[in-house]
Short mmCIF file of C-alpha atoms in Angstrom, two decimals:
data_model
loop_
_atom_site.label_atom_id
_atom_site.label_comp_id
_atom_site.label_asym_id
_atom_site.label_seq_id
_atom_site.Cartn_x
_atom_site.Cartn_y
_atom_site.Cartn_z
CA MET A 30 -2.02 1.10 28.32
CA ILE A 31 -0.20 4.19 27.02
CA SER A 32 3.51 4.36 27.92
CA LEU A 33 5.09 7.61 29.12
CA SER A 34 7.20 7.73 25.98
CA HIS A 35 4.13 7.39 23.73
CA PHE A 36 2.22 9.93 25.82
CA SER A 37 5.19 12.32 25.66
CA ASP A 38 5.37 11.97 21.86
CA ARG A 39 1.69 12.80 21.48
CA LEU A 40 1.99 15.67 23.93
CA ASP A 41 5.01 17.08 22.07
CA SER A 42 3.20 16.92 18.73
CA SER A 43 0.21 18.77 20.18
CA LEU A 44 2.45 21.41 21.76
CA ASP A 45 4.37 21.92 18.51
CA LYS A 46 1.12 22.73 16.74
CA LEU A 47 -0.12 24.91 19.60
CA LEU A 48 3.08 26.85 20.30
CA GLY A 49 4.61 26.97 16.82
CA ASN A 50 8.16 25.96 17.76
CA LYS A 51 9.51 25.48 14.23
CA GLU A 52 11.66 28.60 14.32
CA LEU A 53 13.21 27.81 17.73
CA ARG A 54 16.42 25.99 18.43
CA PRO A 55 15.79 22.42 19.70
CA GLN A 56 16.96 23.38 23.21
CA ASP A 57 14.66 26.41 23.39
CA ALA A 58 11.71 24.42 21.99
CA ALA A 59 12.21 21.68 24.61
CA GLU A 60 12.43 24.21 27.46
CA LYS A 61 9.35 26.06 26.25
CA LYS A 62 7.26 22.89 25.99
CA TYR A 63 8.46 21.69 29.40
CA MET A 64 7.51 24.94 31.11
CA TYR A 65 4.09 25.09 29.49
CA VAL A 66 3.24 21.53 30.57
CA GLN A 67 4.63 22.20 34.05
CA GLU A 68 2.63 25.38 34.46
CA MET A 69 -0.61 23.78 33.29
CA ILE A 70 -0.29 20.96 35.84
CA ALA A 71 0.98 23.33 38.55
CA CYS A 72 -2.03 25.61 38.04
CA ALA A 73 -4.40 22.68 38.43
CA SER A 74 -2.57 21.58 41.60
CA LEU A 75 -2.62 25.07 43.08
CA ILE A 76 -6.34 25.44 42.39
CA ILE A 77 -7.00 22.15 44.21
CA MET A 78 -4.81 23.21 47.16
CA GLY A 79 -6.43 26.66 47.21
CA VAL A 80 -9.94 25.18 47.34
CA LEU A 81 -8.87 22.83 50.12
CA ALA A 82 -7.25 25.73 52.03
CA TRP A 83 -10.48 27.71 51.74
CA PHE A 84 -12.49 24.80 53.17
CA ILE A 85 -10.18 24.33 56.16
CA SER A 86 -9.72 28.11 56.65
CA ALA A 87 -5.96 28.10 55.96
CA LYS A 88 -5.88 31.74 54.84
CA LEU A 89 -2.12 32.05 54.26
CA ILE A 90 -2.08 28.92 52.13
CA LEU A 91 -4.95 30.33 50.04
CA GLU A 92 -3.07 33.63 49.74
CA PHE A 93 0.05 31.71 48.69
CA CYS A 94 -1.88 29.82 45.98
CA LEU A 95 -3.37 32.99 44.53
CA LEU A 96 0.01 34.76 44.48
CA TYR A 97 1.67 31.74 42.91
CA LEU A 98 -1.00 31.58 40.18
CA ALA A 99 -0.43 35.26 39.38
CA ILE A 100 3.34 34.72 39.13
CA MET A 101 2.83 31.77 36.76
CA ALA A 102 0.46 33.80 34.59
CA ILE A 103 3.18 36.44 34.22
CA GLY A 104 5.72 33.65 33.60
CA LEU A 105 3.67 32.35 30.67
CA LEU A 106 3.99 35.72 28.97
CA PHE A 107 7.76 35.62 29.26
CA PHE A 108 7.98 31.98 28.15
CA SER A 109 6.25 32.95 24.90
CA ILE A 110 9.28 35.10 24.02
CA PRO A 111 11.74 32.87 22.11
CA GLN A 112 14.86 34.87 22.99
CA ARG A 113 16.68 33.95 26.19
CA ILE A 114 13.92 31.64 27.41
CA SER A 115 16.51 29.75 29.48
CA ASN A 116 17.22 32.89 31.52
CA TYR A 117 13.50 33.39 32.17
CA ILE A 118 13.21 29.83 33.45
CA LEU A 119 16.21 30.32 35.75
CA THR A 120 14.67 33.52 37.17
CA PHE A 121 11.28 31.81 37.57
CA LYS A 122 12.78 28.92 39.55
CA ILE A 123 14.59 31.29 41.91
CA ILE A 124 11.37 33.29 42.44
CA MET A 125 9.56 30.03 43.29
CA ILE A 126 12.11 29.28 46.02
CA ILE A 127 12.04 32.83 47.41
CA VAL A 128 8.22 33.05 47.52
CA SER A 129 8.00 29.63 49.19
CA SER A 130 10.62 30.67 51.74
CA VAL A 131 8.77 33.92 52.58
CA TYR A 132 5.53 32.08 53.28
CA ILE A 133 7.35 29.40 55.28
CA LEU A 134 8.80 32.22 57.39
CA ARG A 135 5.38 33.87 57.83
CA MET A 136 3.85 30.58 59.00
CA GLY A 137 6.44 29.95 61.67
CA GLY A 138 9.00 27.70 59.94
CA LEU A 139 9.50 24.52 57.95
CA PHE A 140 7.35 22.28 60.15
CA THR A 141 4.28 24.50 60.52
CA SER A 142 3.77 25.61 56.91
CA GLY A 143 2.11 22.58 55.35
CA GLY A 144 5.25 21.34 53.60
CA LEU A 145 5.71 24.35 51.36
CA PHE A 146 9.41 23.50 51.23
CA LEU A 147 8.39 20.65 48.90
CA LEU A 148 7.53 23.29 46.29
CA ALA A 149 11.02 24.69 46.65
CA ILE A 150 12.48 21.21 46.16
CA GLN A 151 10.36 20.88 43.02
CA ALA A 152 11.97 24.05 41.65
CA VAL A 153 15.40 22.42 42.01
CA THR A 154 14.47 19.05 40.47
CA SER A 155 12.66 20.62 37.52
CA SER A 156 15.67 22.82 36.74
CA ILE A 157 17.17 19.76 35.01
CA ILE A 158 15.58 21.09 31.80
CA LEU A 159 18.09 23.94 31.83
CA ARG A 160 20.86 21.41 31.06
CA LYS A 161 23.66 23.86 31.80
CA TYR A 162 25.20 22.80 35.08
CA TRP A 163 25.96 26.30 36.30
CA LYS A 164 22.31 27.26 36.07
CA ILE A 165 21.20 24.13 37.92
CA ILE A 166 23.84 24.88 40.57
CA ILE A 167 22.47 28.42 40.99
CA VAL A 168 18.94 27.10 41.61
CA ALA A 169 20.19 24.40 43.98
CA SER A 170 22.39 26.88 45.86
CA THR A 171 19.47 29.27 46.27
CA PHE A 172 17.40 26.44 47.74
CA VAL A 173 20.14 25.26 50.13
CA PHE A 174 20.87 28.81 51.27
CA SER A 175 17.17 29.59 51.88
CA MET A 176 16.46 26.35 53.73
CA THR A 177 19.62 26.77 55.84
CA LEU A 178 18.50 30.23 56.95
CA LEU A 179 15.00 28.95 57.72
CA ILE A 180 16.38 26.15 59.89
CA ALA A 181 18.98 28.37 61.61
CA PHE A 182 16.49 31.08 62.57
CA GLN A 183 13.47 28.80 63.15
CA SER A 184 13.09 29.92 66.78
CA PHE A 185 12.86 33.61 65.84
CA PHE A 186 9.93 33.27 63.41
CA PRO A 187 6.45 34.50 64.45
CA THR A 188 3.96 31.70 65.05
CA GLN A 189 0.65 33.53 65.24
CA ASP A 190 -0.08 32.78 61.56
CA ALA A 191 1.12 29.17 61.71
CA LEU A 192 -1.22 26.45 60.56
CA THR A 193 -2.99 24.45 63.25
CA PRO A 194 -1.70 20.89 63.65
CA GLU A 195 -4.75 19.55 61.79
CA GLN A 196 -4.38 22.06 58.94
CA ASN A 197 -0.66 21.37 58.75
CA LYS A 198 -1.22 17.62 58.45
CA VAL A 199 -3.82 17.98 55.68
CA ILE A 200 -1.80 20.46 53.60
CA PHE A 201 1.45 18.55 54.19
CA ALA A 202 -0.13 15.24 53.12
CA LEU A 203 -1.55 16.88 49.98
CA ASN A 204 1.80 18.51 49.12
CA LEU A 205 3.76 15.33 49.82
CA PHE A 206 1.51 13.22 47.61
CA GLY A 207 1.21 15.82 44.86
CA MET A 208 4.90 16.75 44.76
CA THR A 209 6.02 13.10 44.74
CA ILE A 210 3.90 12.33 41.70
CA TYR A 211 4.69 15.74 40.21
CA MET A 212 8.48 15.41 40.54
CA LEU A 213 8.50 11.79 39.36
CA PHE A 214 6.47 12.59 36.26
CA PHE A 215 8.42 15.69 35.31
CA SER A 216 11.81 14.12 35.94
CA LEU A 217 10.91 11.31 33.54
CA TYR A 218 9.28 13.77 31.14
CA ALA A 219 12.39 15.97 31.15
CA ILE A 220 14.64 12.99 30.43
CA ASN A 221 12.38 11.88 27.58
CA LEU A 222 12.18 15.43 26.25
CA LEU A 223 15.95 15.87 26.31
CA THR A 224 16.46 12.49 24.65
CA ARG A 225 14.09 13.47 21.85
CA MET A 226 15.83 16.81 21.56
CA GLU A 227 19.21 15.10 21.15
CA GLN A 228 17.75 12.79 18.51
CA ARG A 229 16.34 15.78 16.63
CA GLU A 230 19.64 17.62 16.92
CA THR A 231 21.45 14.57 15.53
CA GLN A 232 18.98 14.44 12.66
CA ARG A 233 19.39 18.18 12.09
CA GLN A 234 23.17 17.85 12.00
CA LYS A 235 22.82 15.04 9.47
CA GLU A 236 20.55 17.21 7.31
CA VAL A 237 23.03 20.10 7.56
CA ASN A 238 25.89 17.83 6.50
CA ASP A 239 23.82 16.47 3.62
CA ALA A 240 22.95 20.03 2.60
CA LYS A 241 26.64 20.99 2.68
CA THR A 242 27.52 17.98 0.52
CA ARG A 243 24.81 18.94 -1.98
CA LEU A 244 26.02 22.52 -1.88
CA TYR A 245 29.61 21.59 -2.69
CA THR A 246 28.46 19.25 -5.45
CA ASN A 247 26.06 21.76 -6.96
CA ILE A 248 28.41 24.75 -6.78
CA THR A 249 31.22 22.66 -8.26
CA HIS A 250 28.95 21.75 -11.16
CA GLU A 251 27.76 25.34 -11.55
CA PHE A 252 31.36 26.60 -11.73
CA ARG A 253 32.74 23.81 -13.92
CA THR A 254 30.28 24.20 -16.80
CA PRO A 255 30.87 27.88 -17.65
CA LEU A 256 34.59 27.57 -16.86
CA THR A 257 34.87 24.66 -19.29
CA VAL A 258 33.23 26.74 -22.02
CA ILE A 259 35.32 29.86 -21.34
CA LEU A 260 38.67 28.08 -21.01
CA GLY A 261 37.96 25.77 -23.92
CA MET A 262 37.15 28.63 -26.29
CA ALA A 263 40.12 30.65 -25.07
CA ASP A 264 42.42 27.68 -25.65
CA SER A 265 40.93 27.08 -29.09
CA LEU A 266 41.50 30.73 -30.00
CA LYS A 267 45.10 30.60 -28.77
CA THR A 268 45.85 27.31 -30.54
CA ASN A 269 44.20 28.05 -33.88
CA GLY A 270 44.98 31.76 -34.01
CA LYS A 271 41.72 32.41 -35.83
CA ILE A 272 39.49 35.47 -35.54
CA ILE A 273 36.91 34.59 -32.94
CA ASP A 274 33.27 34.52 -34.06
CA PRO A 275 30.94 37.11 -32.46
CA GLY A 276 28.70 34.28 -31.29
CA GLU A 277 31.63 32.73 -29.43
CA VAL A 278 32.40 36.09 -27.79
CA ASP A 279 28.80 36.37 -26.64
CA THR A 280 28.97 32.84 -25.23
CA ILE A 281 32.15 33.63 -23.30
CA ILE A 282 30.61 36.84 -21.94
CA LYS A 283 27.38 35.12 -20.95
CA ASN A 284 29.16 32.31 -19.09
CA GLY A 285 31.44 34.85 -17.42
CA LYS A 286 28.37 36.75 -16.23
CA ASN A 287 26.86 33.54 -14.86
CA LEU A 288 30.02 32.92 -12.84
CA LEU A 289 30.07 36.51 -11.62
CA GLN A 290 26.42 36.33 -10.59
CA LEU A 291 27.03 33.18 -8.55
CA VAL A 292 30.05 34.73 -6.83
CA ASP A 293 28.11 37.95 -6.15
CA GLN A 294 25.28 35.95 -4.58
CA LEU A 295 27.69 34.12 -2.27
CA LEU A 296 29.31 37.42 -1.30
CA ASP A 297 25.92 39.02 -0.63
CA LEU A 298 24.95 36.13 1.65
CA SER A 299 28.24 36.54 3.49
CA LYS A 300 27.62 40.28 3.93
CA LEU A 301 24.11 39.63 5.20
CA GLU A 302 25.37 37.16 7.78
CA SER A 303 28.01 39.58 9.01
CA GLY A 304 25.56 42.51 9.03
CA LYS A 305 27.79 44.54 6.71
CA ILE A 306 25.23 45.13 3.97
CA SER A 307 23.36 48.45 3.97
CA VAL A 308 20.29 49.90 2.29
CA ASP A 309 21.12 52.65 -0.22
CA LYS A 310 17.93 54.25 -1.48
CA ILE A 311 17.35 56.73 -4.26
CA SER A 312 14.23 58.70 -5.21
CA ALA A 313 12.97 57.99 -8.72
CA ASN A 314 10.24 56.52 -10.89
CA ILE A 315 10.64 52.79 -10.32
CA ILE A 316 8.62 51.61 -13.35
CA PRO A 317 11.28 52.23 -16.06
CA PHE A 318 13.83 50.60 -13.77
CA LEU A 319 11.67 47.48 -13.28
CA LYS A 320 10.99 47.30 -17.03
CA TYR A 321 14.71 47.44 -17.72
CA VAL A 322 15.47 44.63 -15.26
CA PHE A 323 12.59 42.65 -16.76
CA GLN A 324 13.86 43.13 -20.32
CA LEU A 325 17.33 41.95 -19.37
CA GLN A 326 15.81 38.57 -18.53
CA GLU A 327 13.90 38.28 -21.80
CA PHE A 328 16.94 36.93 -23.66
CA TYR A 329 17.09 33.89 -21.38
CA ALA A 330 13.36 33.36 -21.91
CA GLU A 331 13.82 33.47 -25.69
CA GLU A 332 16.16 30.48 -25.47
CA LYS A 333 13.17 28.43 -24.30
CA ASN A 334 10.61 30.28 -26.45
CA ILE A 335 8.88 31.57 -23.32
CA SER A 336 6.43 34.45 -23.71
CA MET A 337 7.18 37.36 -21.33
CA SER A 338 4.76 40.18 -20.45
CA PHE A 339 5.15 43.21 -18.18
CA SER A 340 2.25 45.34 -16.93
CA SER A 341 1.79 48.15 -14.43
CA GLU A 342 -1.29 49.89 -13.08
CA SER A 343 0.52 53.21 -13.46
CA ARG A 344 3.31 54.48 -15.70
CA SER A 345 4.88 56.31 -12.79
CA TYR A 346 5.54 55.42 -9.17
CA ASP A 347 7.92 58.04 -7.77
CA ILE A 348 9.22 56.40 -4.61
CA GLU A 349 12.32 55.75 -2.57
CA PHE A 350 13.92 52.38 -3.32
CA ASP A 351 17.26 50.56 -3.32
CA PRO A 352 18.04 49.85 -7.01
CA GLU A 353 20.71 47.20 -6.37
CA LYS A 354 18.63 45.06 -4.03
CA THR A 355 15.40 45.59 -5.95
CA SER A 356 17.16 44.50 -9.12
CA SER A 357 18.47 41.39 -7.38
CA ILE A 358 15.00 40.51 -6.06
CA VAL A 359 13.31 40.85 -9.47
CA SER A 360 16.15 39.15 -11.38
CA ASN A 361 16.25 36.16 -9.05
CA LEU A 362 12.49 35.66 -9.18
CA LEU A 363 12.38 35.98 -12.98
CA SER A 364 15.40 33.71 -13.38
CA ASN A 365 13.75 31.13 -11.14
CA ALA A 366 10.50 31.36 -13.14
CA ILE A 367 12.36 30.94 -16.46
CA LYS A 368 14.28 27.99 -15.07
CA PHE A 369 11.18 26.02 -14.14
CA THR A 370 8.89 27.04 -17.00
CA PRO A 371 8.88 24.60 -19.95
CA HIS A 372 9.49 25.54 -23.59
CA GLY A 373 6.63 27.60 -24.96
CA GLY A 374 5.46 28.66 -21.50
CA GLN A 375 4.36 32.06 -20.22
CA ILE A 376 5.70 34.42 -17.55
CA SER A 377 4.11 37.70 -16.50
CA MET A 378 5.13 40.49 -14.14
CA LYS A 379 2.52 42.86 -12.74
CA VAL A 380 3.28 46.00 -10.67
CA TYR A 381 0.64 47.75 -8.57
CA HIS A 382 0.14 49.91 -5.47
CA ALA A 383 -1.99 48.59 -2.58
CA ASP A 384 -2.22 49.25 1.18
CA GLU A 385 0.75 51.62 1.20
CA ARG A 386 2.86 48.94 -0.44
CA LEU A 387 4.45 48.66 -3.84
CA CYS A 388 3.66 45.16 -5.04
CA PHE A 389 5.05 43.19 -7.92
CA GLU A 390 3.71 39.81 -8.84
CA ILE A 391 5.64 37.31 -10.96
CA LYS A 392 3.55 34.49 -12.33
CA ASP A 393 4.51 31.48 -14.45
CA ASN A 394 2.84 28.34 -15.78
CA GLY A 395 5.79 26.07 -14.99
CA ILE A 396 6.11 22.85 -13.06
CA GLY A 397 4.95 24.42 -9.78
CA ILE A 398 6.03 23.64 -6.23
CA PRO A 399 4.52 20.92 -3.99
CA GLN A 400 2.62 22.34 -1.02
CA GLU A 401 4.87 20.62 1.51
CA LYS A 402 7.91 22.34 -0.03
CA LEU A 403 6.58 25.91 0.07
CA GLU A 404 7.97 26.59 3.56
CA THR A 405 11.49 25.47 2.68
CA ILE A 406 12.15 26.91 -0.79
CA PHE A 407 13.60 30.09 0.75
CA ASP A 408 16.11 28.15 2.88
CA ARG A 409 19.73 28.65 1.89
CA PHE A 410 21.13 26.05 -0.50
CA TYR A 411 17.77 24.26 -0.60
CA GLN A 412 16.45 22.87 -3.85
CA VAL A 413 13.08 21.25 -4.38
CA ASP A 414 14.82 18.61 -6.47
CA GLY A 415 18.21 18.14 -4.84
CA GLY A 416 19.30 15.03 -6.70
CA LYS A 417 21.73 14.58 -9.53
CA THR A 418 18.85 14.24 -11.97
CA ARG A 419 17.35 17.64 -11.25
CA LYS A 420 16.04 19.31 -14.38
CA GLU A 421 17.63 22.71 -13.79
CA GLY A 422 20.92 23.94 -12.39
CA GLY A 423 21.54 26.29 -9.53
CA ALA A 424 23.11 26.20 -6.10
CA GLY A 425 19.97 27.07 -4.10
CA ILE A 426 21.06 30.64 -3.34
CA GLY A 427 18.76 32.88 -5.39
CA LEU A 428 15.49 32.54 -3.46
CA ALA A 429 17.27 32.63 -0.09
CA LEU A 430 18.99 35.85 -1.09
CA THR A 431 15.69 37.24 -2.39
CA ARG A 432 13.95 36.72 0.96
CA GLU A 433 16.90 38.21 2.85
CA PHE A 434 16.81 41.35 0.67
CA VAL A 435 13.03 41.65 0.95
CA THR A 436 13.29 41.45 4.75
CA LEU A 437 16.15 43.96 4.74
CA LEU A 438 13.89 46.38 2.85
CA ASP A 439 11.06 45.87 5.40
CA GLY A 440 8.97 44.00 2.85
CA THR A 441 7.26 40.63 2.59
CA ILE A 442 7.32 37.84 0.02
CA GLU A 443 4.61 35.25 -0.54
CA VAL A 444 4.34 32.27 -2.84
CA LYS A 445 1.34 30.34 -4.06
CA SER A 446 1.72 27.29 -6.23
CA ASN A 447 0.07 24.17 -7.58
CA PRO A 448 2.20 21.36 -9.05
CA GLY A 449 1.79 21.23 -12.81
CA VAL A 450 -0.04 24.59 -12.91
CA GLY A 451 2.62 27.13 -11.97
CA ALA A 452 3.69 29.48 -9.20
CA VAL A 453 2.99 33.08 -8.21
CA PHE A 454 5.54 35.07 -6.18
CA THR A 455 4.30 38.35 -4.69
CA VAL A 456 6.72 40.88 -3.22
CA LYS A 457 5.42 43.83 -1.19
CA LEU A 458 7.79 46.69 -0.36
CA PRO A 459 7.07 49.88 1.59
CA TYR A 460 5.65 52.64 -0.61
CA ILE A 461 7.57 55.76 0.44
CA SER A 462 6.81 58.69 -1.84
CA ALA A 463 9.87 60.44 -3.23
CA SER A 464 10.50 63.86 -1.73
CA ALA A 465 10.59 66.58 -4.36
CA GLU A 466 13.91 68.00 -3.19
CA PHE A 467 15.56 64.60 -3.29
CA SER A 468 13.85 63.25 -6.38
CA ASN A 469 16.16 62.51 -9.27
CA SER A 470 15.55 61.15 -12.69
CA MET A 471 17.13 57.80 -13.28
CA GLU A 472 17.92 57.22 -16.90
CA VAL A 473 17.13 53.70 -17.88
CA VAL A 474 17.48 52.17 -21.29
CA ASP A 475 14.05 51.04 -22.43
CA GLU A 476 15.49 48.31 -24.57
CA PRO A 477 18.20 45.89 -23.53
CA GLY A 478 21.58 45.90 -25.20
CA PRO A 479 22.58 43.83 -28.19
CA GLN A 480 21.10 40.39 -28.29
CA GLU A 481 23.42 37.67 -27.10
CA HIS A 482 23.68 34.52 -29.13
CA ASP A 483 23.99 30.94 -28.03
CA PHE A 484 27.12 29.29 -29.26
CA ASN A 485 25.36 26.45 -31.02
CA LEU A 486 26.87 25.72 -34.40
CA ASP A 487 24.03 23.57 -35.54
CA ASP A 488 20.43 23.63 -34.42
CA SER A 489 19.98 19.97 -35.33
CA THR A 490 20.92 17.17 -33.00
CA ARG A 491 23.42 15.71 -35.49
CA VAL A 492 26.65 17.00 -37.00
CA SER A 493 28.12 15.00 -39.87
CA SER A 494 31.75 14.60 -40.90
CA ASP A 495 33.70 12.40 -43.28
CA SER A 496 34.71 10.16 -40.38
CA ASN A 497 33.04 6.79 -39.91
CA GLN A 498 33.39 7.04 -36.14
CA ARG A 499 30.34 8.16 -34.23
CA LEU A 500 30.28 10.31 -31.09
CA LEU A 501 27.28 10.72 -28.81
CA ILE A 502 27.34 13.83 -26.59
CA ILE A 503 24.92 13.83 -23.65
CA GLU A 504 24.79 17.30 -22.13
CA ASP A 505 21.94 19.60 -21.04
CA ASN A 506 23.89 22.88 -21.17
CA GLN A 507 23.55 24.41 -24.63
CA ASP A 508 26.79 26.41 -24.45
CA LEU A 509 28.93 23.44 -23.45
CA LEU A 510 27.14 21.28 -25.99
CA GLY A 511 27.90 23.78 -28.74
CA TYR A 512 31.54 23.96 -27.68
CA LEU A 513 31.97 20.17 -27.67
CA LYS A 514 30.35 19.92 -31.12
CA ALA A 515 32.77 22.55 -32.42
CA CYS A 516 35.74 20.63 -30.99
CA TYR A 517 34.88 17.26 -32.51
CA ARG A 518 32.84 18.04 -35.63
CA ASN A 519 35.81 17.36 -37.92
CA LEU A 520 36.68 14.09 -36.20
CA PHE A 521 33.37 12.34 -35.64
CA SER A 522 29.85 12.03 -36.87
CA ILE A 523 28.13 13.60 -33.86
CA SER A 524 24.70 13.05 -32.36
CA VAL A 525 23.48 14.72 -29.18
CA ALA A 526 21.03 14.07 -26.37
CA LEU A 527 19.86 16.54 -23.74
CA ASP A 528 19.39 14.16 -20.80
CA GLY A 529 20.47 10.76 -19.55
CA LYS A 530 17.27 8.94 -20.47
CA GLU A 531 17.33 10.18 -24.05
CA GLY A 532 21.07 9.47 -24.21
CA LEU A 533 20.60 5.84 -23.15
CA LYS A 534 17.93 5.37 -25.79
CA GLN A 535 20.14 6.82 -28.53
CA ALA A 536 23.14 4.80 -27.38
CA VAL A 537 21.19 1.55 -27.71
CA GLU A 538 19.73 2.51 -31.10
CA GLU A 539 22.87 3.94 -32.70
CA ILE A 540 25.71 2.12 -30.87
CA PRO A 541 28.22 5.01 -31.06
CA ASP A 542 31.96 4.46 -30.75
CA ILE A 543 32.43 7.07 -28.01
CA ILE A 544 30.09 8.76 -25.50
CA ILE A 545 30.79 12.02 -23.68
CA SER A 546 28.31 12.56 -20.84
CA ASP A 547 27.63 15.10 -18.12
CA VAL A 548 27.14 13.89 -14.54
CA MET A 549 24.19 15.98 -13.32
CA MET A 550 21.38 15.80 -15.87
CA PRO A 551 17.58 15.56 -15.99
CA GLU A 552 15.84 12.17 -15.90
CA MET A 553 19.02 10.11 -15.36
CA ASP A 554 22.43 11.16 -14.01
CA GLY A 555 25.76 10.23 -15.61
CA PHE A 556 26.63 7.55 -13.04
CA GLU A 557 23.39 5.65 -13.58
CA LEU A 558 23.79 6.05 -17.34
CA CYS A 559 27.29 4.53 -17.29
CA LYS A 560 26.07 1.66 -15.13
CA LYS A 561 23.21 0.83 -17.53
CA LEU A 562 25.50 1.10 -20.56
CA LYS A 563 28.04 -1.30 -19.05
CA GLU A 564 25.32 -3.76 -17.98
CA ASP A 565 23.89 -3.94 -21.53
CA TYR A 566 25.93 -6.27 -23.78
CA ARG A 567 25.07 -4.09 -26.80
CA THR A 568 26.76 -1.01 -25.32
CA SER A 569 29.23 -2.45 -22.80
CA HIS A 570 32.18 -1.95 -25.22
CA ILE A 571 31.63 1.80 -25.69
CA GLN A 572 34.31 4.09 -24.29
#
């Protein structure tokens, strides 16, 4: 035997697939499902009552059923609109009471209308789904007021259209039986639905809190790494008074830009939420601009020996576009592709015109995205790998900001991916031809500025000194790794590892005197690494 709870769960799952409630708030989704189930059962009941009324020649009851079915058909259209669904339900309940009252009046009063007042009672009991007490009170007050007037003026109502005693008994018995079962089922269903909704809301709040915790942890890590490099080099320059090496300057500038980019992304999200960000378009040939943005990302690709290629179906697309937001969209997508493409990989960007849209496609042969994650990668602060052992940094802002900008520009963004094969992001923006009188030439440098250099004093994983003491540095950020090697190269014989797993292996093989380790690293985080080192008698003494 299937319990109501089990039946409700299966019904909810089917309705979620049918109605697509993923974008709705839990309260709105529950109300929408409730009304759809209620209307389906109410329609079946009204059809049965209408057929019975036709057989016993109760014309007003048949007319009532047909009118009620028409009202519910219109109601379904409004319930499909996600905004303010609660207000539509409130209006629908009041209309139910008013229509029932009108037909009760036409049939001579409460006791000669086949128990139509039971339908009005049903409108009150089913308003429990609205949850807000003031709305339930409005429905209940409308019912009490209507029924009071019907009782007070009973003797003044016309009786020529009243049901015969036999008709009244049949319709009343049907309504009494149907409404009793109907109200019992839907009262229990509403309670179960609201309970499930509260459970989902609790789970959602937990997920939000977990996401906030991850956000604070990730942003802290993203800020600390470049700040450590910048402040460390500045302090070294101040202490030693030496002329700073150009490579060190480039490293400081690059880490400063990383910080600025993160801050700019957070500010852009804040502006989007407050509605204070605007679209500022210019008229120009977008191809040189896209090539310039693409070339600016090539330096980061060179660090990982990634091959980059840019292609366009035409050398000139003179259109209206917002350079700042278009640059952010392309940069974020390219940066994301570089991040998740392994050493020696390939990234391509293709620009073309199709269906009155300017399209650019960014394709990589990186690690790919699991199918079940494709719907969530554009969520704010979401990361496919949110743990402390994630392979790449980031605060989960770039793709969220990209989608927001694409939407702001009336465009669309799609992603296709297979794990282990790669991902393809396709952005489609409106193709609005540049007007001749407003067209302006936008000068763009075809080649990026001077090449930046990683501050990495030694390409090998070992730096020797005269000291007999050995230092193992476990860090996945090349800039910070280079800085730490520069700080300690005269004090220790240094070896390095780029992740926790490799670091543990080297620690066991080499038994260094001191280990400096990052916390968030690929394969194994710093906490797990420390735990394993302390549990192993060979490495438990290491500082």
